[in-house]
Amino acid sequence: MSIEYGPSRQPLTVVAHRGASGHAPENTLVALDTAHELGAETVEVDVQRTEDDVLVLLHDTTLERTTNVEDVFPDRDPYSVSDFTMAEIRELDAGSWFDPSFEGERVPTFAEALDRMEALDLDLFLELKSPELHPGVEKEVAAEFDGREGWLESGSSRESRRLVVQSFDWESVRRSKDLLPSVPHALLGRVPESRISEFTWAQMINPNHTTIDSAYVERVHDAGLEIMPYTINERSRMDAVLKWRVDGFITDFPEVGLEAAAARREGSRPTVRIVKPPVSVFR
């Protein structure tokens, strides 16, 4: 089976999900390093707030899955991120759950992650995770970019966006857009076709790839918005979705995504295959 691509409307964006989370523990500095080593230019991370108002990179609203919190703090159930101070979160191991070779990896602050992205020249898709649990987080995120060069400009040196802010909470996205008007914003999830026209103040709709088809992609484009679905890890599915002329996609395996994007740009007919790379250690 082969897929023939039409000409691309613009450069494709391959976004490394939570860093290169297919190869390293998600939302950690080593995941950002690994994404860079694999050739990614754009990463996605999730931000939440601790009890003492520090922004940190964590996806889940509780700490059990990606840290050893139950061992370190056995009597703190339900282990909500917002119930722990930054000093307490510093005590947690955020790497061993993924692979023993990552033992000692810590939960980074948002500021630390931005420092690393700046050093690696990485662009960012920033997800405001469960903002209803962190009232005012949009203002705190916006404040973090004050004084940081380049993030609030219209694009990066690669002629692509430097920063995109997104969330499943569309009201939070709107609040962030009001605070950061120069920054592209995205609605996570599938916006019903009948409602797309309500959100033309945004720049993107980024749904789960299993919820869309070519007609939906066309409808989003007709409204003047971009579309970058998540989280696509199989090469065969990447090829199929790219045929619909999406503007990019989010993946745990950026090296596979970059290969698929290159094939589309070159107009080649790639062999459809499923790739599930083994865990790699980049230390």
Coordinates of N, CA, C and O in Angstrom, one line a residue, residues 53-219:
D53 N 2.5 28.0 44.8 CA 2.4 28.9 43.6 C 3.6 28.8 42.7 O 4.0 29.9 42.1
V54 N 4.2 27.7 42.5 CA 5.3 27.5 41.5 C 4.8 26.7 40.3 O 4.1 25.7 40.5
L55 N 5.0 27.2 39.1 CA 4.6 26.5 37.9 C 5.6 25.3 37.7 O 6.8 25.5 37.6
V56 N 5.0 24.1 37.4 CA 5.8 22.9 37.2 C 5.3 22.2 36.0 O 4.1 22.3 35.6
L57 N 6.1 21.3 35.5 CA 5.7 20.5 34.3 C 5.2 19.1 34.8 O 6.0 18.3 35.3
L58 N 3.9 18.9 34.7 CA 3.3 17.7 35.1 C 2.0 17.5 34.2 O 1.3 18.5 34.0
H59 N 1.7 16.3 33.8 CA 0.5 16.1 33.0 C -0.7 15.7 33.9 O -1.7 16.4 33.9
D60 N -0.5 14.7 34.8 CA -1.6 14.3 35.6 C -1.9 15.3 36.7 O -0.9 15.9 37.2
T61 N -3.1 15.4 37.2 CA -3.4 16.3 38.3 C -3.0 15.7 39.6 O -3.0 16.3 40.7
T62 N -2.6 14.4 39.6 CA -2.0 13.7 40.8 C -0.7 13.2 40.5 O -0.3 13.1 39.3
L63 N 0.1 12.8 41.5 CA 1.5 12.5 41.3 C 1.9 11.0 41.2 O 3.0 10.7 41.0
E64 N 0.9 10.1 41.4 CA 1.3 8.7 41.6 C 1.9 8.1 40.3 O 2.8 7.3 40.4
R65 N 1.3 8.4 39.2 CA 1.8 7.7 38.0 C 3.2 8.0 37.6 O 3.9 7.0 37.2
T66 N 3.6 9.2 37.7 CA 4.9 9.6 37.1 C 6.0 9.9 38.2 O 7.0 10.4 37.9
T67 N 5.7 9.7 39.5 CA 6.7 9.9 40.5 C 6.5 8.8 41.6 O 5.6 8.0 41.6
N68 N 7.4 8.8 42.5 CA 7.4 7.8 43.6 C 6.8 8.4 44.9 O 7.2 8.1 46.0
V69 N 5.8 9.3 44.7 CA 5.2 10.1 45.8 C 4.6 9.2 46.9 O 4.7 9.5 48.1
E70 N 4.1 8.0 46.5 CA 3.5 7.1 47.5 C 4.5 6.5 48.5 O 4.2 6.2 49.6
D71 N 5.8 6.4 48.0 CA 6.8 5.9 48.8 C 7.4 7.0 49.7 O 7.7 6.8 50.9
V72 N 7.5 8.2 49.1 CA 8.1 9.3 49.9 C 7.1 10.0 50.9 O 7.5 10.3 52.0
F73 N 5.9 10.1 50.4 CA 4.8 10.7 51.3 C 3.6 9.7 51.4 O 2.6 9.9 50.7
P74 N 3.7 8.6 52.2 CA 2.7 7.6 52.1 C 1.3 8.0 52.7 O 0.4 7.3 52.4
D75 N 1.3 9.1 53.4 CA 0.0 9.4 54.0 C -0.6 10.7 53.4 O -1.4 11.4 54.1
R76 N -0.3 11.0 52.1 CA -0.8 12.3 51.5 C -1.9 12.1 50.4 O -2.1 12.9 49.6
D77 N -2.5 10.9 50.4 CA -3.6 10.7 49.5 C -4.6 11.8 49.5 O -4.9 12.3 50.6
P78 N -5.1 12.4 48.4 CA -5.1 11.8 47.0 C -3.9 12.3 46.1 O -4.0 12.2 44.9
Y79 N -2.9 12.9 46.7 CA -1.6 13.2 46.0 C -1.9 14.2 44.9 O -1.2 14.1 43.8
S80 N -2.7 15.2 45.1 CA -3.0 16.2 44.1 C -1.7 17.1 44.0 O -1.1 17.5 45.0
V81 N -1.4 17.5 42.8 CA -0.2 18.4 42.6 C -0.3 19.6 43.4 O 0.6 20.1 44.0
S82 N -1.5 20.2 43.5 CA -1.7 21.5 44.2 C -1.7 21.4 45.7 O -1.7 22.4 46.4
D83 N -1.5 20.1 46.2 CA -1.4 19.9 47.6 C 0.0 19.8 48.1 O 0.3 19.6 49.3
F84 N 1.0 19.9 47.2 CA 2.4 19.7 47.5 C 3.2 21.0 47.2 O 2.9 21.7 46.2
T85 N 4.1 21.3 48.1 CA 5.0 22.5 47.8 C 6.1 22.1 46.8 O 6.3 20.9 46.6
M86 N 6.7 23.1 46.3 CA 7.8 22.8 45.3 C 8.9 22.0 46.0 O 9.5 21.1 45.5
A87 N 9.2 22.4 47.3 CA 10.3 21.7 48.0 C 9.9 20.2 48.2 O 10.8 19.3 48.0
E88 N 8.7 19.9 48.4 CA 8.3 18.5 48.5 C 8.3 17.8 47.2 O 8.8 16.6 47.1
I89 N 7.9 18.4 46.1 CA 8.0 17.8 44.8 C 9.5 17.6 44.4 O 9.8 16.6 43.7
R90 N 10.4 18.4 44.9 CA 11.8 18.2 44.6 C 12.3 16.9 45.1 O 13.3 16.4 44.6
E91 N 11.7 16.4 46.1 CA 12.1 15.1 46.7 C 11.7 13.9 45.9 O 12.2 12.8 46.2
L92 N 10.9 14.1 44.9 CA 10.3 13.0 44.2 C 11.2 12.6 43.0 O 11.8 13.4 42.3
D93 N 11.2 11.3 42.7 CA 11.9 10.7 41.5 C 10.8 10.7 40.4 O 9.8 10.0 40.5
A94 N 11.1 11.4 39.3 CA 10.2 11.4 38.2 C 10.7 10.6 37.0 O 10.2 10.8 35.9
G95 N 11.7 9.8 37.2 CA 12.2 9.0 36.1 C 12.1 7.5 36.1 O 12.0 6.9 35.1
S96 N 12.2 7.0 37.4 CA 12.3 5.5 37.5 C 11.1 4.8 37.0 O 11.2 3.6 36.5
W97 N 9.9 5.4 37.1 CA 8.7 4.8 36.6 C 8.8 4.4 35.1 O 8.2 3.4 34.7
F98 N 9.5 5.2 34.4 CA 9.7 5.0 32.9 C 10.7 3.9 32.6 O 10.5 3.0 31.8
D99 N 11.9 4.1 33.3 CA 13.0 3.1 33.1 C 14.0 3.3 34.2 O 14.2 4.5 34.6
P100 N 14.5 2.3 34.8 CA 15.5 2.5 35.9 C 16.7 3.4 35.5 O 17.3 4.0 36.4
S101 N 17.0 3.4 34.3 CA 18.2 4.3 33.9 C 17.9 5.8 34.1 O 18.9 6.5 34.1
F102 N 16.7 6.1 34.3 CA 16.3 7.5 34.5 C 16.1 7.9 36.0 O 15.5 8.9 36.4
E103 N 16.6 7.0 36.9 CA 16.4 7.2 38.3 C 17.0 8.5 38.7 O 18.2 8.9 38.3
G104 N 16.4 9.3 39.5 CA 16.9 10.6 40.0 C 16.4 11.8 39.1 O 16.7 12.9 39.5
E105 N 15.7 11.5 38.0 CA 15.2 12.6 37.2 C 14.1 13.3 38.0 O 13.3 12.7 38.7
R106 N 14.1 14.7 38.0 CA 13.2 15.4 38.9 C 12.1 16.1 38.1 O 12.2 16.3 36.8
V107 N 11.1 16.5 38.7 CA 10.0 17.3 38.1 C 10.6 18.7 38.0 O 10.9 19.4 39.0
P108 N 10.7 19.3 36.8 CA 11.2 20.6 36.6 C 10.2 21.7 36.8 O 9.0 21.5 36.6
T109 N 10.7 22.9 37.2 CA 9.8 24.0 37.2 C 9.6 24.5 35.7 O 10.4 24.1 34.8
F110 N 8.6 25.3 35.5 CA 8.4 25.8 34.2 C 9.5 26.7 33.8 O 10.0 26.7 32.6
A111 N 10.0 27.5 34.7 CA 11.2 28.3 34.4 C 12.4 27.5 34.0 O 13.1 27.9 33.0
E112 N 12.7 26.4 34.7 CA 13.8 25.6 34.3 C 13.6 25.0 32.9 O 14.6 24.9 32.1
A113 N 12.4 24.6 32.6 CA 12.1 24.0 31.3 C 12.3 25.1 30.2 O 12.9 24.8 29.1
L114 N 11.8 26.3 30.4 CA 12.0 27.4 29.5 C 13.5 27.6 29.3 O 14.0 27.9 28.1
D115 N 14.3 27.6 30.3 CA 15.7 27.8 30.2 C 16.3 26.8 29.3 O 17.2 27.1 28.4
R116 N 15.9 25.5 29.5 CA 16.4 24.4 28.7 C 16.0 24.6 27.2 O 16.8 24.4 26.3
M117 N 14.7 24.9 27.0 CA 14.3 25.1 25.6 C 15.0 26.2 24.9 O 15.3 26.1 23.7
E118 N 15.3 27.3 25.6 CA 16.0 28.4 25.1 C 17.4 27.9 24.7 O 18.0 28.3 23.6
A119 N 18.1 27.1 25.5 CA 19.4 26.7 25.3 C 19.4 25.7 24.1 O 20.4 25.7 23.3
L120 N 18.4 25.0 23.9 CA 18.3 24.0 22.8 C 17.6 24.6 21.5 O 17.5 23.9 20.5
D121 N 17.1 25.9 21.6 CA 16.4 26.5 20.5 C 15.2 25.7 20.1 O 14.9 25.4 18.9
L122 N 14.4 25.3 21.1 CA 13.1 24.6 20.8 C 11.9 25.5 20.9 O 11.8 26.4 21.7
D123 N 11.0 25.3 20.0 CA 9.7 26.0 20.0 C 8.8 25.2 20.9 O 9.1 24.0 21.3
L124 N 7.7 25.8 21.3 CA 6.9 25.2 22.4 C 5.4 25.3 22.1 O 4.8 26.3 21.8
F125 N 4.7 24.2 22.3 CA 3.3 24.1 22.5 C 3.0 23.9 24.0 O 3.4 22.8 24.5
L126 N 2.4 24.8 24.6 CA 2.3 24.8 26.1 C 0.8 24.5 26.4 O -0.1 25.3 26.1
E127 N 0.6 23.4 27.1 CA -0.8 23.1 27.5 C -1.0 23.5 28.9 O -0.3 23.2 29.9
L128 N -2.1 24.3 29.1 CA -2.6 24.7 30.5 C -3.4 23.5 30.9 O -4.5 23.3 30.5
K129 N -2.9 22.7 31.9 CA -3.5 21.5 32.3 C -4.5 21.7 33.4 O -4.1 22.3 34.5
S130 N -5.7 21.4 33.2 CA -6.8 21.5 34.2 C -6.8 22.9 34.9 O -6.7 23.0 36.1
P131 N -6.9 23.9 34.1 CA -6.7 25.3 34.7 C -7.8 25.6 35.7 O -7.6 26.5 36.6
E132 N -8.9 24.9 35.7 CA -10.0 25.1 36.7 C -9.5 24.8 38.1 O -10.0 25.3 39.1
L133 N -8.4 24.0 38.2 CA -7.8 23.6 39.5 C -6.8 24.7 39.9 O -6.3 24.6 41.1
H134 N -6.4 25.6 39.0 CA -5.4 26.5 39.3 C -5.8 27.9 38.9 O -5.3 28.5 37.9
P135 N -6.8 28.5 39.6 CA -7.3 29.8 39.1 C -6.2 30.9 39.0 O -5.4 31.0 39.8
G136 N -6.3 31.6 37.9 CA -5.3 32.6 37.6 C -4.0 32.1 37.0 O -3.1 32.9 36.8
V137 N -4.0 30.8 36.6 CA -2.7 30.3 36.1 C -2.4 31.0 34.7 O -1.2 31.1 34.4
E138 N -3.4 31.4 34.0 CA -3.1 32.1 32.7 C -2.2 33.3 32.9 O -1.3 33.6 32.2
K139 N -2.5 34.1 34.0 CA -1.7 35.3 34.3 C -0.3 34.9 34.7 O 0.7 35.6 34.3
E140 N -0.2 33.9 35.5 CA 1.2 33.4 36.0 C 2.0 32.9 34.8 O 3.2 33.2 34.8
V141 N 1.4 32.2 33.9 CA 2.1 31.8 32.7 C 2.6 32.9 31.9 O 3.7 33.0 31.4
A142 N 1.7 33.9 31.6 CA 2.0 35.1 30.9 C 3.2 35.8 31.5 O 4.1 36.3 30.8
A143 N 3.2 35.9 32.9 CA 4.2 36.6 33.6 C 5.6 36.0 33.4 O 6.6 36.6 33.4
E144 N 5.5 34.6 33.3 CA 6.8 33.9 33.1 C 7.6 34.3 31.9 O 8.8 34.1 31.8
F145 N 6.8 34.8 30.9 CA 7.5 35.1 29.6 C 8.0 36.6 29.6 O 8.8 36.9 28.7
D146 N 7.7 37.3 30.6 CA 8.2 38.7 30.7 C 9.7 38.7 30.9 O 10.2 37.9 31.7
G147 N 10.3 39.4 30.0 CA 11.8 39.5 30.1 C 12.5 38.4 29.4 O 13.8 38.4 29.3
R148 N 11.8 37.4 28.8 CA 12.4 36.3 28.1 C 12.4 36.7 26.6 O 11.3 36.8 26.0
E149 N 13.5 36.8 26.0 CA 13.6 37.3 24.6 C 13.0 36.3 23.6 O 13.3 35.1 23.7
G150 N 12.2 36.7 22.7 CA 11.8 35.9 21.6 C 10.5 35.2 21.7 O 9.8 34.9 20.7
W151 N 10.1 34.9 22.9 CA 8.9 34.0 23.0 C 7.6 34.7 22.6 O 6.7 34.0 22.1
L152 N 7.5 36.0 22.7 CA 6.2 36.6 22.4 C 6.3 37.3 21.0 O 5.4 38.0 20.6
E153 N 7.3 37.0 20.2 CA 7.4 37.4 18.8 C 6.5 36.5 18.0 O 6.0 35.5 18.4
S154 N 6.2 37.0 16.7 CA 5.3 36.3 15.9 C 5.8 34.9 15.4 O 5.0 34.1 15.0
G155 N 7.1 34.7 15.4 CA 7.6 33.4 14.9 C 9.0 33.2 15.3 O 9.7 34.2 15.8
S156 N 9.6 32.1 15.1 CA 11.0 31.8 15.4 C 11.9 32.0 14.2 O 11.4 32.4 13.1
S157 N 13.2 31.8 14.4 CA 14.1 32.0 13.3 C 13.9 31.0 12.2 O 14.4 31.2 11.1
R158 N 13.1 30.0 12.5 CA 12.8 29.0 11.4 C 11.6 29.3 10.7 O 11.0 28.5 10.0
E159 N 11.1 30.5 10.9 CA 9.8 31.0 10.2 C 8.6 30.1 10.6 O 7.7 29.8 9.8
S160 N 8.7 29.6 11.9 CA 7.5 28.9 12.4 C 7.2 29.6 13.8 O 7.9 30.4 14.2
R161 N 6.1 29.2 14.4 CA 5.7 29.8 15.6 C 6.7 29.4 16.7 O 7.2 28.3 16.7
R162 N 7.0 30.3 17.6 CA 7.8 30.1 18.7 C 7.0 29.5 19.9 O 7.5 28.6 20.6
L163 N 5.8 30.0 20.1 CA 5.0 29.6 21.3 C 3.6 29.5 20.8 O 3.1 30.3 20.1
V164 N 2.9 28.4 21.2 CA 1.5 28.2 21.1 C 1.0 27.8 22.5 O 1.6 26.9 23.1
V165 N -0.1 28.4 22.9 CA -0.7 28.1 24.2 C -2.0 27.4 23.9 O -2.8 27.8 23.1
Q166 N -2.3 26.2 24.6 CA -3.5 25.4 24.3 C -4.0 24.8 25.5 O -3.3 24.7 26.6
S167 N -5.3 24.4 25.5 CA -5.9 23.7 26.6 C -7.2 23.1 26.1 O -7.8 23.5 25.1
F168 N -7.7 22.1 26.9 CA -9.0 21.5 26.7 C -10.1 22.4 27.3 O -11.3 22.3 26.9
D169 N -9.7 23.4 28.1 CA -10.6 24.4 28.7 C -10.6 25.6 27.8 O -9.7 26.4 27.9
W170 N -11.6 25.7 26.9 CA -11.5 26.7 25.9 C -11.7 28.1 26.5 O -11.2 29.1 25.9
E171 N -12.4 28.3 27.6 CA -12.4 29.6 28.3 C -11.1 30.0 28.8 O -10.7 31.2 28.7
S172 N -10.3 29.1 29.3 CA -8.9 29.4 29.7 C -8.1 29.8 28.5 O -7.3 30.7 28.6
V173 N -8.3 29.2 27.4 CA -7.6 29.6 26.2 C -7.9 31.0 25.8 O -7.0 31.8 25.5
R174 N -9.2 31.4 25.9 CA -9.6 32.8 25.6 C -8.9 33.7 26.6 O -8.5 34.8 26.2
R175 N -8.9 33.4 27.9 CA -8.3 34.3 28.9 C -6.8 34.5 28.6 O -6.3 35.6 28.7
S176 N -6.1 33.4 28.2 CA -4.7 33.5 27.8 C -4.5 34.3 26.6 O -3.6 35.1 26.5
K177 N -5.4 34.2 25.6 CA -5.3 34.9 24.4 C -5.4 36.4 24.7 O -4.7 37.3 24.1
D178 N -6.3 36.8 25.6 CA -6.4 38.2 26.0 C -5.2 38.7 26.6 O -4.8 39.9 26.5
L179 N -4.5 37.9 27.3 CA -3.2 38.3 28.0 C -2.0 38.3 27.1 O -1.1 39.1 27.3
L180 N -2.0 37.4 26.1 CA -0.9 37.2 25.2 C -1.4 37.3 23.7 O -1.4 36.3 23.0
P181 N -1.9 38.5 23.3 CA -2.5 38.6 22.0 C -1.7 38.3 20.8 O -2.2 37.9 19.8
S182 N -0.3 38.4 21.0 CA 0.6 38.2 19.8 C 0.9 36.7 19.7 O 1.5 36.3 18.7
V183 N 0.4 35.9 20.6 CA 0.8 34.4 20.7 C -0.3 33.6 20.1 O -1.5 33.8 20.4
P184 N 0.0 32.7 19.2 CA -1.1 31.8 18.6 C -1.6 30.9 19.8 O -0.9 30.4 20.6
H185 N -2.9 30.7 19.7 CA -3.6 29.9 20.7 C -4.4 28.8 20.1 O -4.9 28.9 18.9
A186 N -4.5 27.6 20.8 CA -5.2 26.5 20.2 C -6.2 25.9 21.1 O -6.0 25.9 22.3
L187 N -7.3 25.4 20.6 CA -8.3 24.7 21.3 C -8.0 23.2 21.2 O -8.0 22.6 20.1
L188 N -7.8 22.5 22.3 CA -7.6 21.1 22.3 C -8.9 20.4 22.3 O -9.9 20.8 23.0
G189 N -9.0 19.3 21.5 CA -10.3 18.6 21.4 C -11.0 18.9 20.1 O -10.6 19.8 19.4
R190 N -12.0 18.2 19.8 CA -12.8 18.3 18.6 C -13.9 19.3 18.8 O -14.9 19.1 19.4
V191 N -13.7 20.5 18.2 CA -14.8 21.5 18.2 C -15.9 21.1 17.2 O -15.6 20.8 16.0
P192 N -17.1 21.0 17.6 CA -18.2 20.6 16.7 C -18.2 21.6 15.5 O -18.0 22.8 15.6
E193 N -18.4 21.0 14.3 CA -18.4 21.8 13.1 C -19.3 23.1 13.2 O -19.0 24.1 12.7
S194 N -20.5 22.9 13.9 CA -21.4 24.0 14.0 C -20.9 25.1 14.9 O -21.5 26.2 14.9
R195 N -19.8 24.9 15.7 CA -19.3 25.9 16.6 C -18.0 26.5 16.2 O -17.5 27.4 16.8
I196 N -17.4 25.9 15.1 CA -16.1 26.4 14.8 C -16.0 27.9 14.6 O -15.1 28.6 14.9
S197 N -17.1 28.5 14.0 CA -17.1 29.9 13.7 C -17.1 30.7 15.0 O -16.8 31.9 14.9
E198 N -17.4 30.1 16.1 CA -17.4 30.9 17.4 C -15.9 31.1 17.9 O -15.7 31.9 18.8
F199 N -15.0 30.4 17.3 CA -13.6 30.4 17.8 C -12.6 31.0 16.8 O -11.4 30.6 16.9
T200 N -13.0 31.9 16.0 CA -12.1 32.4 15.0 C -11.0 33.3 15.6 O -10.1 33.8 14.9
W201 N -11.2 33.6 16.9 CA -10.2 34.4 17.6 C -8.9 33.6 17.9 O -7.9 34.1 18.2
A202 N -9.1 32.2 17.8 CA -8.0 31.3 18.0 C -7.3 31.1 16.7 O -7.8 31.5 15.6
Q203 N -6.2 30.4 16.7 CA -5.4 30.1 15.5 C -5.5 28.6 15.1 O -5.2 28.3 14.0
M204 N -5.8 27.8 16.1 CA -5.8 26.3 15.8 C -6.9 25.6 16.5 O -7.3 26.0 17.6
I205 N -7.2 24.4 16.0 CA -8.0 23.4 16.7 C -7.2 22.1 16.6 O -6.8 21.7 15.5
N206 N -6.8 21.6 17.8 CA -6.0 20.4 17.8 C -6.7 19.2 18.5 O -6.7 19.1 19.7
P207 N -7.4 18.4 17.7 CA -8.2 17.3 18.2 C -7.4 16.0 18.3 O -6.3 15.8 17.7
N208 N -8.0 15.0 19.0 CA -7.5 13.6 18.9 C -7.6 13.2 17.5 O -8.7 13.3 16.8
H209 N -6.6 12.5 17.0 CA -6.6 12.1 15.5 C -7.7 11.1 15.2 O -8.1 10.9 14.1
T210 N -8.2 10.4 16.3 CA -9.2 9.4 16.0 C -10.6 9.9 15.9 O -11.5 9.2 15.5
T211 N -10.7 11.2 16.1 CA -12.1 11.9 16.1 C -12.3 12.7 14.8 O -13.4 13.3 14.7
I212 N -11.4 12.7 13.8 CA -11.5 13.5 12.7 C -11.3 12.7 11.4 O -10.9 11.6 11.4
D213 N -11.7 13.4 10.3 CA -11.5 12.8 9.0 C -11.1 14.0 8.0 O -10.9 15.1 8.5
S214 N -10.9 13.7 6.8 CA -10.5 14.7 5.8 C -11.5 15.9 5.7 O -11.1 17.0 5.6
A215 N -12.8 15.6 5.8 CA -13.8 16.6 5.8 C -13.7 17.6 6.9 O -13.9 18.8 6.8
Y216 N -13.4 17.1 8.1 CA -13.2 17.9 9.3 C -12.0 18.8 9.1 O -12.1 20.0 9.4
V217 N -10.9 18.3 8.6 CA -9.7 19.1 8.4 C -10.1 20.2 7.4 O -9.7 21.4 7.6
E218 N -10.8 19.9 6.4 CA -11.2 20.9 5.4 C -12.1 22.0 6.0 O -11.9 23.2 5.7
R219 N -13.0 21.6 6.9 CA -13.8 22.6 7.5 C -13.0 23.5 8.4 O -13.3 24.7 8.5

